[in-house]
Tab-separated table of N, CA and C and ligand atoms in Angstrom:
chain	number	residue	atom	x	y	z
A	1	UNK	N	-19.228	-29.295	-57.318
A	1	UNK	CA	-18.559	-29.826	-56.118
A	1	UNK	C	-19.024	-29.042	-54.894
A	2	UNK	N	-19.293	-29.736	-54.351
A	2	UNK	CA	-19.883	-28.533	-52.641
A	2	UNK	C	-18.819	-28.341	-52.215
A	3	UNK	N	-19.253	-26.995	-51.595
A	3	UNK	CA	-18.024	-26.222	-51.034
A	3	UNK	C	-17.646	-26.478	-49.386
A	4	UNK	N	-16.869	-26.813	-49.201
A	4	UNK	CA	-16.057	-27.430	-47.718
A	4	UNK	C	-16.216	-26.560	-46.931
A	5	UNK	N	-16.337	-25.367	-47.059
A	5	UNK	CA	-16.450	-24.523	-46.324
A	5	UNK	C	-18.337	-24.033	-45.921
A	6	UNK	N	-18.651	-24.103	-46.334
A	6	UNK	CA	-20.423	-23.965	-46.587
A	6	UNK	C	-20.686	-23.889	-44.956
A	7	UNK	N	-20.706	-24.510	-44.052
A	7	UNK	CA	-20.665	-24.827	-42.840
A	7	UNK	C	-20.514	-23.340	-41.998
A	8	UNK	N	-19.490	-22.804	-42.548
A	8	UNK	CA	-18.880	-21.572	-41.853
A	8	UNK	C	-19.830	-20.449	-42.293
A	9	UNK	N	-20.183	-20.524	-43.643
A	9	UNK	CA	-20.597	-19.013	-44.586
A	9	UNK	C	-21.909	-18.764	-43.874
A	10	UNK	N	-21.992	-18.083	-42.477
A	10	UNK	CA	-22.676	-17.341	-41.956
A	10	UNK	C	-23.554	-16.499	-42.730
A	11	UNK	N	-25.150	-16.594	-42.971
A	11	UNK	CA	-25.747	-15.890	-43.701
A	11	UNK	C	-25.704	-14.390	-43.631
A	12	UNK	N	-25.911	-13.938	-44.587
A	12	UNK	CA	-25.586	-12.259	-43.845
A	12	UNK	C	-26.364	-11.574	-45.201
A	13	UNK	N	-26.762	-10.124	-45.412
A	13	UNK	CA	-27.255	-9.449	-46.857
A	13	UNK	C	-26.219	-8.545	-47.796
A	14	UNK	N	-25.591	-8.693	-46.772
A	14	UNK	CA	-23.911	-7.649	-47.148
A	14	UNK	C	-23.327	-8.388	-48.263
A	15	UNK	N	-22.277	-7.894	-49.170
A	15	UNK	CA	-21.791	-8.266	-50.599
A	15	UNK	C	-20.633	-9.589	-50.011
A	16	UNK	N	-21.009	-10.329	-51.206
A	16	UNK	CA	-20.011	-11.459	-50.261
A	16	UNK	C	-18.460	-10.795	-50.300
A	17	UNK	N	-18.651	-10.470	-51.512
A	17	UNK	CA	-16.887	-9.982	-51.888
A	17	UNK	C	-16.319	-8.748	-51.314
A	18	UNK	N	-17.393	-7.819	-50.627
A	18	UNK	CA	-17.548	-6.633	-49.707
A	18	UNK	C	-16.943	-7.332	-48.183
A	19	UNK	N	-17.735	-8.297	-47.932
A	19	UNK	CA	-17.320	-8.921	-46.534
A	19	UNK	C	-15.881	-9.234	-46.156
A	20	UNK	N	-15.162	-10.030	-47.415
A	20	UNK	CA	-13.956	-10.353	-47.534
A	20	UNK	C	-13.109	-9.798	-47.414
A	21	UNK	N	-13.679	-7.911	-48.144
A	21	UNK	CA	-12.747	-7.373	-47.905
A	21	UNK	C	-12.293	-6.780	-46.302
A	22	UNK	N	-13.877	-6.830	-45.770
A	22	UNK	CA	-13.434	-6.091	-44.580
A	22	UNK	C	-13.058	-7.280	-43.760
A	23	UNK	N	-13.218	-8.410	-43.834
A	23	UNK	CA	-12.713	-9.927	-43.163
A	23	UNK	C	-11.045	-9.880	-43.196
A	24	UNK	N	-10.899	-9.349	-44.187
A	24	UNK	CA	-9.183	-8.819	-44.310
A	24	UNK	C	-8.908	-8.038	-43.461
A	25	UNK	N	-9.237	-7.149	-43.423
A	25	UNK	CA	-8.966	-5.877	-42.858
A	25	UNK	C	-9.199	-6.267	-41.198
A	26	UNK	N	-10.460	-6.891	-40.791
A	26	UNK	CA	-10.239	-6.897	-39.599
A	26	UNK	C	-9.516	-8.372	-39.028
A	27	UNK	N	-9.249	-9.231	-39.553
A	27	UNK	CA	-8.222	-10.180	-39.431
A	27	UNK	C	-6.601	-9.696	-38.777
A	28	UNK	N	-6.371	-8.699	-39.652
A	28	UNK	CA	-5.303	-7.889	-39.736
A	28	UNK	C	-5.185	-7.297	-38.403
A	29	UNK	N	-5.793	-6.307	-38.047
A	29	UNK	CA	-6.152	-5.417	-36.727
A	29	UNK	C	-6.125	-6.425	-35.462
A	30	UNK	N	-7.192	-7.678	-35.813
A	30	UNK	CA	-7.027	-8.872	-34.688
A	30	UNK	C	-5.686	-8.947	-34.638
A	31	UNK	N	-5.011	-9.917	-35.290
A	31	UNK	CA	-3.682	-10.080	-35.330
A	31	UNK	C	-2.199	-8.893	-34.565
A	32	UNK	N	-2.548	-7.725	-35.111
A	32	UNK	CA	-2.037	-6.610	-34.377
A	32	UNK	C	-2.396	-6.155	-33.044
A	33	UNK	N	-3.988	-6.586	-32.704
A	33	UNK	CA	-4.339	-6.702	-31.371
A	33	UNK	C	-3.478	-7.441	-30.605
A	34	UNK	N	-3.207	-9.127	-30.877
A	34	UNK	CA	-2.719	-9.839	-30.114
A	34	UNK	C	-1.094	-9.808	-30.059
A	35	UNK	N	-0.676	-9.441	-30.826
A	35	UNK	CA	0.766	-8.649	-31.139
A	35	UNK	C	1.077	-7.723	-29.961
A	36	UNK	N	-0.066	-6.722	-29.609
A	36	UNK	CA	0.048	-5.641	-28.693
A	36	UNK	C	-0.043	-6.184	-27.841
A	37	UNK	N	-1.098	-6.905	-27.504
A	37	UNK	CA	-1.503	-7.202	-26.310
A	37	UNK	C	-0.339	-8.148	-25.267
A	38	UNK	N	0.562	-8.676	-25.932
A	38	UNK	CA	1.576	-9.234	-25.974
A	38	UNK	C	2.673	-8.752	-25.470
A	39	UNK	N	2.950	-7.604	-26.129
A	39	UNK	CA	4.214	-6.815	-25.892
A	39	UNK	C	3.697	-5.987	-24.937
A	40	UNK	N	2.608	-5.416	-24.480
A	40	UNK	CA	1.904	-4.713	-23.098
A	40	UNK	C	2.632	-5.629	-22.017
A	41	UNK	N	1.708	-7.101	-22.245
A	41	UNK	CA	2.085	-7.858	-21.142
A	41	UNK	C	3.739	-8.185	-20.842
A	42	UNK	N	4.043	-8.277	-22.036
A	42	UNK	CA	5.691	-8.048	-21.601
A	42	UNK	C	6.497	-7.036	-20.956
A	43	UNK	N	6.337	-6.400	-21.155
A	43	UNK	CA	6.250	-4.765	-20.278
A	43	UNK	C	6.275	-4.897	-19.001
A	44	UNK	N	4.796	-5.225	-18.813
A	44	UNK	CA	4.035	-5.392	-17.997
A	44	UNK	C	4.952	-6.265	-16.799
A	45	UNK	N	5.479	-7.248	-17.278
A	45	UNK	CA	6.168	-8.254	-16.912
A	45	UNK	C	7.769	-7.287	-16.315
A	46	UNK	N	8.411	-7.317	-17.246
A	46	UNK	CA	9.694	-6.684	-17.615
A	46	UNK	C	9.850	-5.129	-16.892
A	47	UNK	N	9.139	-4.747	-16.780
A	47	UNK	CA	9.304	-3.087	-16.314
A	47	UNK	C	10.320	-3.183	-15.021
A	48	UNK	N	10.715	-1.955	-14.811
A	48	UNK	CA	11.938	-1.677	-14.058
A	48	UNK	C	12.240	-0.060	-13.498
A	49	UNK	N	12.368	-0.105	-12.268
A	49	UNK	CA	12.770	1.102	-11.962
A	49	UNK	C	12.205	1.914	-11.103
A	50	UNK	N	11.860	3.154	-10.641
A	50	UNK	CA	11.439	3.947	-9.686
A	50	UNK	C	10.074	4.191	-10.006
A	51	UNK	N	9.864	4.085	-11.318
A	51	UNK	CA	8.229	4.241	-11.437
A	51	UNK	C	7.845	2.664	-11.847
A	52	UNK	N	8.038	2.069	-11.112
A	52	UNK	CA	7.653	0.558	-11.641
A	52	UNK	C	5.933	-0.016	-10.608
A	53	UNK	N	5.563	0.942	-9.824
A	53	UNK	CA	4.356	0.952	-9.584
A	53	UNK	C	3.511	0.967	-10.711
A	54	UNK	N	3.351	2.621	-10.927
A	54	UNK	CA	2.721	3.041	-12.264
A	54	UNK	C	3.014	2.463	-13.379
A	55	UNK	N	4.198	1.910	-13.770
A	55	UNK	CA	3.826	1.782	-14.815
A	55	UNK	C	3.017	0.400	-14.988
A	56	UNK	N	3.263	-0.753	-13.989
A	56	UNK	CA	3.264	-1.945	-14.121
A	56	UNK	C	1.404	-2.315	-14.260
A	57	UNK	N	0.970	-1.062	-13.271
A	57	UNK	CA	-0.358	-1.122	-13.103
A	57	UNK	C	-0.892	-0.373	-14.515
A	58	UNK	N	-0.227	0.723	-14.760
A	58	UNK	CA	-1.164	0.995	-16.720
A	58	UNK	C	-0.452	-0.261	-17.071
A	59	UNK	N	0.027	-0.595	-17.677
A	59	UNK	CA	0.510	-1.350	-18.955
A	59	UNK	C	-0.674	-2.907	-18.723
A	60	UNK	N	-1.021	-3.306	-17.239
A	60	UNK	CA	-2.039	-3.938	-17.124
A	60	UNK	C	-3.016	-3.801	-17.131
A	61	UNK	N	-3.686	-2.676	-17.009
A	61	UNK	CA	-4.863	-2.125	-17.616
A	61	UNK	C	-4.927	-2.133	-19.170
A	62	UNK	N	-4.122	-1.807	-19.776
A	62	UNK	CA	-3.846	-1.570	-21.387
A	62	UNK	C	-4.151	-2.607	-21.757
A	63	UNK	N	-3.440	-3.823	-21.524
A	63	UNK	CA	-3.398	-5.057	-22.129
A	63	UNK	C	-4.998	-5.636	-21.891
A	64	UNK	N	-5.552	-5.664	-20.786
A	64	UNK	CA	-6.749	-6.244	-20.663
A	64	UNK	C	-7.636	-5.408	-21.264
A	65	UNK	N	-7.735	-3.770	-21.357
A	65	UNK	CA	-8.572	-3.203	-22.963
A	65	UNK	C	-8.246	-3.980	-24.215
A	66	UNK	N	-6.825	-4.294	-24.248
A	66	UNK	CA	-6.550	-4.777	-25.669
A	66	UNK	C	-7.484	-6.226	-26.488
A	67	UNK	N	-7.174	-6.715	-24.881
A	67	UNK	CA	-7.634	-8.407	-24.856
A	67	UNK	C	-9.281	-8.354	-25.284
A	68	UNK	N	-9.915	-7.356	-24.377
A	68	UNK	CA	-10.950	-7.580	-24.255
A	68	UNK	C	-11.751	-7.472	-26.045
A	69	UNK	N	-10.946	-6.838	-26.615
A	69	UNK	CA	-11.497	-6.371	-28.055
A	69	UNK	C	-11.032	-7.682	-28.751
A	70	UNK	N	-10.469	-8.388	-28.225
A	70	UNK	CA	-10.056	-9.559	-29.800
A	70	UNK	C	-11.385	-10.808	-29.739
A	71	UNK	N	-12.313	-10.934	-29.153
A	71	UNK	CA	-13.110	-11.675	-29.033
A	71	UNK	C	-14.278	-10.968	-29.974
A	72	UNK	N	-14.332	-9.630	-29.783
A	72	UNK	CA	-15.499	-8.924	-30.970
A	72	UNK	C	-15.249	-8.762	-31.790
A	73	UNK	N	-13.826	-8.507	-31.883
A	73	UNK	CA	-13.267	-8.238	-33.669
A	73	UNK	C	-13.499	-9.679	-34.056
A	74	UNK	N	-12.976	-11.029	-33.857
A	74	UNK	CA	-13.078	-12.158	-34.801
A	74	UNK	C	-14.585	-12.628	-34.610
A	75	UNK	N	-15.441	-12.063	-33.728
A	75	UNK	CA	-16.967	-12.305	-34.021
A	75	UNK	C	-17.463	-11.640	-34.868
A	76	UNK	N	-17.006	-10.502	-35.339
A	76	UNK	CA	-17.572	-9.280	-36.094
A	76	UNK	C	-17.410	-10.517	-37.488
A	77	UNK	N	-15.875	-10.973	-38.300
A	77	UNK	CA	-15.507	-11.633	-39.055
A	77	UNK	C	-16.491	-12.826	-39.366
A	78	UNK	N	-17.128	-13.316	-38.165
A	78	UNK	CA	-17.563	-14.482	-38.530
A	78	UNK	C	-19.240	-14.231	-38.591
A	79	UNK	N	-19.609	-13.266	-38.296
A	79	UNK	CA	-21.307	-12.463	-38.217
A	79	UNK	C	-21.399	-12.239	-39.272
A	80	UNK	N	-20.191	-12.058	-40.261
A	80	UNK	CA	-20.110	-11.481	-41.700
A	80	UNK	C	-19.919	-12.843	-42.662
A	81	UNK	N	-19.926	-14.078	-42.191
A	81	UNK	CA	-19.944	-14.868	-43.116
A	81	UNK	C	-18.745	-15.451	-43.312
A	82	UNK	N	-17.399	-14.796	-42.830
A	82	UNK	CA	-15.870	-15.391	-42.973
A	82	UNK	C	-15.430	-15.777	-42.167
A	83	UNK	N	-13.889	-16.110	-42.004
A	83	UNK	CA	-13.031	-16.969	-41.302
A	83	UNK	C	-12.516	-15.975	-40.762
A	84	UNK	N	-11.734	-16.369	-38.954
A	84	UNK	CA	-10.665	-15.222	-38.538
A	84	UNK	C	-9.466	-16.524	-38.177
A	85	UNK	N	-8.378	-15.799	-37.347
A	85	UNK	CA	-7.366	-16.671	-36.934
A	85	UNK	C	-7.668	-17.753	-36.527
A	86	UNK	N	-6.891	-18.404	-36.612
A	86	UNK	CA	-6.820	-19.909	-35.683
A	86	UNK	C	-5.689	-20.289	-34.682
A	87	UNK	N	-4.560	-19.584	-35.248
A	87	UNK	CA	-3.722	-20.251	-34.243
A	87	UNK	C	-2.671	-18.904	-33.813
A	88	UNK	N	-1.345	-18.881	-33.013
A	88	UNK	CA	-0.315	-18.111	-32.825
A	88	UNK	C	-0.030	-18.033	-34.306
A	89	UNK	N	0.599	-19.214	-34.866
A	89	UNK	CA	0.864	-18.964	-36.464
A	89	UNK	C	0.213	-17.957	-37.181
A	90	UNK	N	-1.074	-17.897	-37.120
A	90	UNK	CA	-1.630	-17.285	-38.374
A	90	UNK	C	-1.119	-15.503	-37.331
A	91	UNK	N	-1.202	-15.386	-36.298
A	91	UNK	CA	-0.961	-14.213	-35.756
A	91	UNK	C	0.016	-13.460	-36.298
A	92	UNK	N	1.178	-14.785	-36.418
A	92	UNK	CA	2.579	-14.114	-36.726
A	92	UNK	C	2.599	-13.920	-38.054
A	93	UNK	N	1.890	-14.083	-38.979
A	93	UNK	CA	1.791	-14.227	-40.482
A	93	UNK	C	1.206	-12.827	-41.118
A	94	UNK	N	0.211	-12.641	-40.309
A	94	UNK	CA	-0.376	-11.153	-40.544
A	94	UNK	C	-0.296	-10.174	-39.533
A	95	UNK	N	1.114	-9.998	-38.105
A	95	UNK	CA	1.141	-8.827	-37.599
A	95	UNK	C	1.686	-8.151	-38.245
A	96	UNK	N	1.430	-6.654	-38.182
A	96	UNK	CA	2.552	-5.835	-38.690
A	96	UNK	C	3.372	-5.025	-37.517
A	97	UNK	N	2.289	-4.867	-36.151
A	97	UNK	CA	3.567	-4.395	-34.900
A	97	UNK	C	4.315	-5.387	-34.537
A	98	UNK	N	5.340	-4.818	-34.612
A	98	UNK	CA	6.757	-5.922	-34.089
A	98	UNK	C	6.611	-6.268	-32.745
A	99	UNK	N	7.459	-7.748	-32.848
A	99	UNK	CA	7.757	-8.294	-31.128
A	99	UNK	C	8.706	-7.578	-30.413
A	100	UNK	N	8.748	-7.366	-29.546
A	100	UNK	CA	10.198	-7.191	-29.250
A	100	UNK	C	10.931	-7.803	-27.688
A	101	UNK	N	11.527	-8.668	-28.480
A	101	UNK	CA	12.456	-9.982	-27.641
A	101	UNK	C	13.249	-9.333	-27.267
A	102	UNK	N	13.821	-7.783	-27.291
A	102	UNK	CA	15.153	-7.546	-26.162
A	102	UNK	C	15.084	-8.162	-24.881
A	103	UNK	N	16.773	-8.516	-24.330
A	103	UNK	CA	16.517	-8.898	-23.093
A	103	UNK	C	15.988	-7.773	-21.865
A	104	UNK	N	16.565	-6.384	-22.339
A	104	UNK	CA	16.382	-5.670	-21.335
A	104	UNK	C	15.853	-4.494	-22.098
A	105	UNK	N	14.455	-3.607	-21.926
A	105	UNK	CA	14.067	-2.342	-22.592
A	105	UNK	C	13.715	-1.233	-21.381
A	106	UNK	N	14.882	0.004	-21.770
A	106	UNK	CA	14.150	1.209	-20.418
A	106	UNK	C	12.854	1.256	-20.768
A	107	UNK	N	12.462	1.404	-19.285
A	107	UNK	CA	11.026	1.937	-19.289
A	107	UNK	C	10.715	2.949	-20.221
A	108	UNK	N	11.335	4.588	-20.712
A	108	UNK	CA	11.102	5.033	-21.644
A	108	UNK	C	11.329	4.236	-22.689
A	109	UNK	N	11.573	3.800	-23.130
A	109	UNK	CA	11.380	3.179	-24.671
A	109	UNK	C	10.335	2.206	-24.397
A	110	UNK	N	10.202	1.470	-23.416
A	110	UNK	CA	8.585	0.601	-23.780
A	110	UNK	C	7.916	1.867	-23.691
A	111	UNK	N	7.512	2.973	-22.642
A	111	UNK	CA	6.425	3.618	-23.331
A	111	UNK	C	6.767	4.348	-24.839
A	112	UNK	N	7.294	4.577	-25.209
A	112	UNK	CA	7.153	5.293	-26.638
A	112	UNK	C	7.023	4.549	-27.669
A	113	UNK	N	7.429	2.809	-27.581
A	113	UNK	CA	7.269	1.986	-28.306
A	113	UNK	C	6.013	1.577	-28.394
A	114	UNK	N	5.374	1.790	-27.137
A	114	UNK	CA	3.916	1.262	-27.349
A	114	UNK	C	2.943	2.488	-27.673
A	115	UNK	N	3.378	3.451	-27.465
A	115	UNK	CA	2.416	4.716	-28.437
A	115	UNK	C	2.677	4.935	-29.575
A	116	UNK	N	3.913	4.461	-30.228
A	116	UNK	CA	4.300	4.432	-31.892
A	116	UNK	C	2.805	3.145	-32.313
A	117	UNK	N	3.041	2.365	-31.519
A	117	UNK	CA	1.843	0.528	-31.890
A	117	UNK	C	0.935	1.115	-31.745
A	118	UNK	N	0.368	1.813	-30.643
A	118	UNK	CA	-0.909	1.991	-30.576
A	118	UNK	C	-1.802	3.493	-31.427
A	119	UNK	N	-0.576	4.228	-31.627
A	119	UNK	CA	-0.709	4.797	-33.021
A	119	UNK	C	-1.098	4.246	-34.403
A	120	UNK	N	-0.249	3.551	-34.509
A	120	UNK	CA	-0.379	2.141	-35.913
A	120	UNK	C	-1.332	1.517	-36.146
A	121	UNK	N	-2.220	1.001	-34.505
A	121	UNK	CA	-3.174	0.312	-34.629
A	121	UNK	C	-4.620	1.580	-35.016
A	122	UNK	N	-4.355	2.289	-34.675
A	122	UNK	CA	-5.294	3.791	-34.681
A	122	UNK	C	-5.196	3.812	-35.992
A	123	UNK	N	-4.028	4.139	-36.992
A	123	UNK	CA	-4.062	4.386	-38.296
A	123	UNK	C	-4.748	3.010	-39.206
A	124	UNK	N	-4.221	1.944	-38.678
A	124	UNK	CA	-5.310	0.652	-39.212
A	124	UNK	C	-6.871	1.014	-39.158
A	125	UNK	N	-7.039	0.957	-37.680
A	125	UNK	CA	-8.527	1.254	-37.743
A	125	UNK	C	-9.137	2.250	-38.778
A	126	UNK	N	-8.629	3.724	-38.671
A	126	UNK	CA	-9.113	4.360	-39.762
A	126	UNK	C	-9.337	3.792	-41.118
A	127	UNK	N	-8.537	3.375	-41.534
A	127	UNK	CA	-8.082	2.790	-43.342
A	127	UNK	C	-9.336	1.452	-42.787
A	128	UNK	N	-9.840	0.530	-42.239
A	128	UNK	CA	-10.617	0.131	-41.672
A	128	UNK	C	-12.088	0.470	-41.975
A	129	UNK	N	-12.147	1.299	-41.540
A	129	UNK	CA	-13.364	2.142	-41.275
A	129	UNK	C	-14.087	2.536	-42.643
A	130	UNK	N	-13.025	3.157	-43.675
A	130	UNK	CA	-13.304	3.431	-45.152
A	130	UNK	C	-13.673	2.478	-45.636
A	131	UNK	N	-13.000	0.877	-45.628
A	131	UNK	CA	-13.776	-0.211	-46.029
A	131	UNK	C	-14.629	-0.437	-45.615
A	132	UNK	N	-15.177	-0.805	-44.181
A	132	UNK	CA	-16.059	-1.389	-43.848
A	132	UNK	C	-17.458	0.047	-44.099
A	133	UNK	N	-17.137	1.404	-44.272
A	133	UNK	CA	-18.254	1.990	-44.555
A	133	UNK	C	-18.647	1.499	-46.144
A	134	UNK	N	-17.412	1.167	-46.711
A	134	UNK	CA	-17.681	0.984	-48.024
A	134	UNK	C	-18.857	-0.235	-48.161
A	135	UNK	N	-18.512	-1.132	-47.570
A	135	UNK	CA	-19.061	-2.319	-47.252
A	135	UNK	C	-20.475	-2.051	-47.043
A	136	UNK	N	-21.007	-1.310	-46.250
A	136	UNK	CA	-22.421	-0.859	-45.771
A	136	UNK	C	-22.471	-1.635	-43.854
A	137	UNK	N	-21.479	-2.052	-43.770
A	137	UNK	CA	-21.661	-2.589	-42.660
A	137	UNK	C	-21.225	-2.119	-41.434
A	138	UNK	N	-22.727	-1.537	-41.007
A	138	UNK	CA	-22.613	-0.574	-40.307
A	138	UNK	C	-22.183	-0.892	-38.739
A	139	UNK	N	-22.558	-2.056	-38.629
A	139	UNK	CA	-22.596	-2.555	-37.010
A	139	UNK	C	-20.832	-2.912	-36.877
A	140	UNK	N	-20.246	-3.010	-37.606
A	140	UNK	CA	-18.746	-3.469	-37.734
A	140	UNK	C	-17.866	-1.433	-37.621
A	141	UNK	N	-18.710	-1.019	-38.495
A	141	UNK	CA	-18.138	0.958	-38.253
A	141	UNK	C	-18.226	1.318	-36.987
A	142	UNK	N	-19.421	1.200	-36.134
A	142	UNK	CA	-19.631	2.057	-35.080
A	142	UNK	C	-18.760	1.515	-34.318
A	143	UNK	N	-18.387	-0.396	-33.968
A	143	UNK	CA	-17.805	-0.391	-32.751
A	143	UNK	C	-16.324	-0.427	-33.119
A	144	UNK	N	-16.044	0.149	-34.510
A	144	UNK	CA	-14.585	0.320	-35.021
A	144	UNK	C	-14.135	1.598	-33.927
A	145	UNK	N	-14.957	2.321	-34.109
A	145	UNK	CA	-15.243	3.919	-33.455
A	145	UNK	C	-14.761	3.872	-32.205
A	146	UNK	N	-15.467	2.332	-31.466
A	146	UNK	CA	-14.812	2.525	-30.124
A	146	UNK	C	-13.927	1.642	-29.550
A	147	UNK	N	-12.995	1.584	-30.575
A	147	UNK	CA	-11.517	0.650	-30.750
A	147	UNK	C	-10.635	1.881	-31.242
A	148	UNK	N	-11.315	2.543	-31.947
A	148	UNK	CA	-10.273	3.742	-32.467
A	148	UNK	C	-10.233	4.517	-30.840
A	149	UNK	N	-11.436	5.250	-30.153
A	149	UNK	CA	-10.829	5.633	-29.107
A	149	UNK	C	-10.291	5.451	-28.007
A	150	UNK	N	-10.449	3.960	-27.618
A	150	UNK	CA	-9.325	3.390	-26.817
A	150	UNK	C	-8.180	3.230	-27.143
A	151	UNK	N	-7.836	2.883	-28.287
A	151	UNK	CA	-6.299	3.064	-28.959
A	151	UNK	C	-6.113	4.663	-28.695
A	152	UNK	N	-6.362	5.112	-28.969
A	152	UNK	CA	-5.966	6.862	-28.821
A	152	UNK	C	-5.873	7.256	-27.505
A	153	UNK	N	-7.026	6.364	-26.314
A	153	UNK	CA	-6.869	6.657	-25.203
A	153	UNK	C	-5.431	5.887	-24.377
A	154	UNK	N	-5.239	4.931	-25.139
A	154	UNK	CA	-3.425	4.620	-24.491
A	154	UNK	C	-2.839	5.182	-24.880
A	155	UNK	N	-2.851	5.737	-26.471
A	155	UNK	CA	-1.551	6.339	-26.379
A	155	UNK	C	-1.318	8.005	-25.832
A	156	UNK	N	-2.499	8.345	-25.224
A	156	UNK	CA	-2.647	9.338	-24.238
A	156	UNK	C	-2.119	9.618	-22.885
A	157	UNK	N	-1.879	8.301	-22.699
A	157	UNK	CA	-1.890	7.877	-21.465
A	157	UNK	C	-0.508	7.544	-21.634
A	158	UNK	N	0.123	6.723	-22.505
A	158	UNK	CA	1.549	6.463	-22.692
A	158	UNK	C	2.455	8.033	-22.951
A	159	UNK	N	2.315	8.401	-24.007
A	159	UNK	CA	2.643	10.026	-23.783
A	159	UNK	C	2.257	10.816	-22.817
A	160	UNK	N	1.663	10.939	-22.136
A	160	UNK	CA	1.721	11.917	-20.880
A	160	UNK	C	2.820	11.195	-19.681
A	161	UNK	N	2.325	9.544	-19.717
A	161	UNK	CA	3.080	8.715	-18.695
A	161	UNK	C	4.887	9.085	-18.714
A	162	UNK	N	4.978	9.335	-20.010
A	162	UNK	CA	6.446	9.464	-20.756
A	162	UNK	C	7.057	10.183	-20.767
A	163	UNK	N	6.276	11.613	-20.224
A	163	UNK	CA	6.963	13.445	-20.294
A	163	UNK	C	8.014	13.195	-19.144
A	164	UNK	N	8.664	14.172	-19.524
A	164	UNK	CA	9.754	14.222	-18.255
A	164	UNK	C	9.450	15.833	-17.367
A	165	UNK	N	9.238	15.861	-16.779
A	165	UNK	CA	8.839	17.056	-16.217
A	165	UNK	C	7.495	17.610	-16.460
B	1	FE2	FE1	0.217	-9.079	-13.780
């Protein structure tokens, strides 16, 4: 029976069942991307208070680093021969950072909430990284590398933003 999918299976030399795995893995991270990127902009939106300059202007910077990475991560997926998201649905199916629909969040707690996420997303990437080295696929490792240090660089930026004194 030909396979329905054939159309999609991007040629590649990498293990098919190697690919899948890291097609998982970075599916996942996408998904948590747009999760973040989400709750930034809500923030972003929502913020309140005496530092509502600063914060309104990082949390919009953040989000458009965030954004800008979900277009290479589901190209990376499909350079490799697999499928990435398709819709909000599949987003909500495989995030693991939470939404958060409060009506009202202090400004300290969106920043610490979003350096706990952007921590999370940092610890993904790593566990990430072990597969896809496993994989041999190297062009998917290096620019993991520079997703891991922009995640690290918000939540740098969220913790310092966050000190009190
Ligand atoms: Fe805006």
């Amino acid at each position: 029976m030909a396979d329905p999918n054939a159309a999609l299976k991007t040629p590649t030399d990498l293990n098919r069942n190697d690919t899948r795995t890291v097609a998982d893995a970075l599916n996942g991270i996408l998904a948590d991307s747009f999760a973040l990127y989400f709750k930034t902009k809500n923030f972003h939106w929502h913020v309140s208070g005496p530092h509502f300059r600063d914060y309104h202007l990082m949390l919009d910077d953040q989000a458009a680093q965030i954004l800008a990475t979900t277009d290479v991560i589901a190209e990376r997926v499909r350079k490799t021969g697999n499928t990435t998201l398709r819709s909000v649905g599949d987003i909500a199916r495989r995030q693991t950072i939470k939404d958060n629909d409060a009506d009202f969040v202090s400004p300290a707690d969106m920043l610490n909430e979003l350096r706990e996420d952007n921590l999370a997303l940092v610890a993904a990437l790593r566990e990430a990284k072990e597969i896809v080295d496993e994989a041999k696929d190297n062009a998917t490792s290096g620019i993991l590398d520079e997703w891991t240090d922009q995640a690290e660089e918000r939540a740098w930026f969220l913790f310092e933003t966050s000190r009190k004194g």
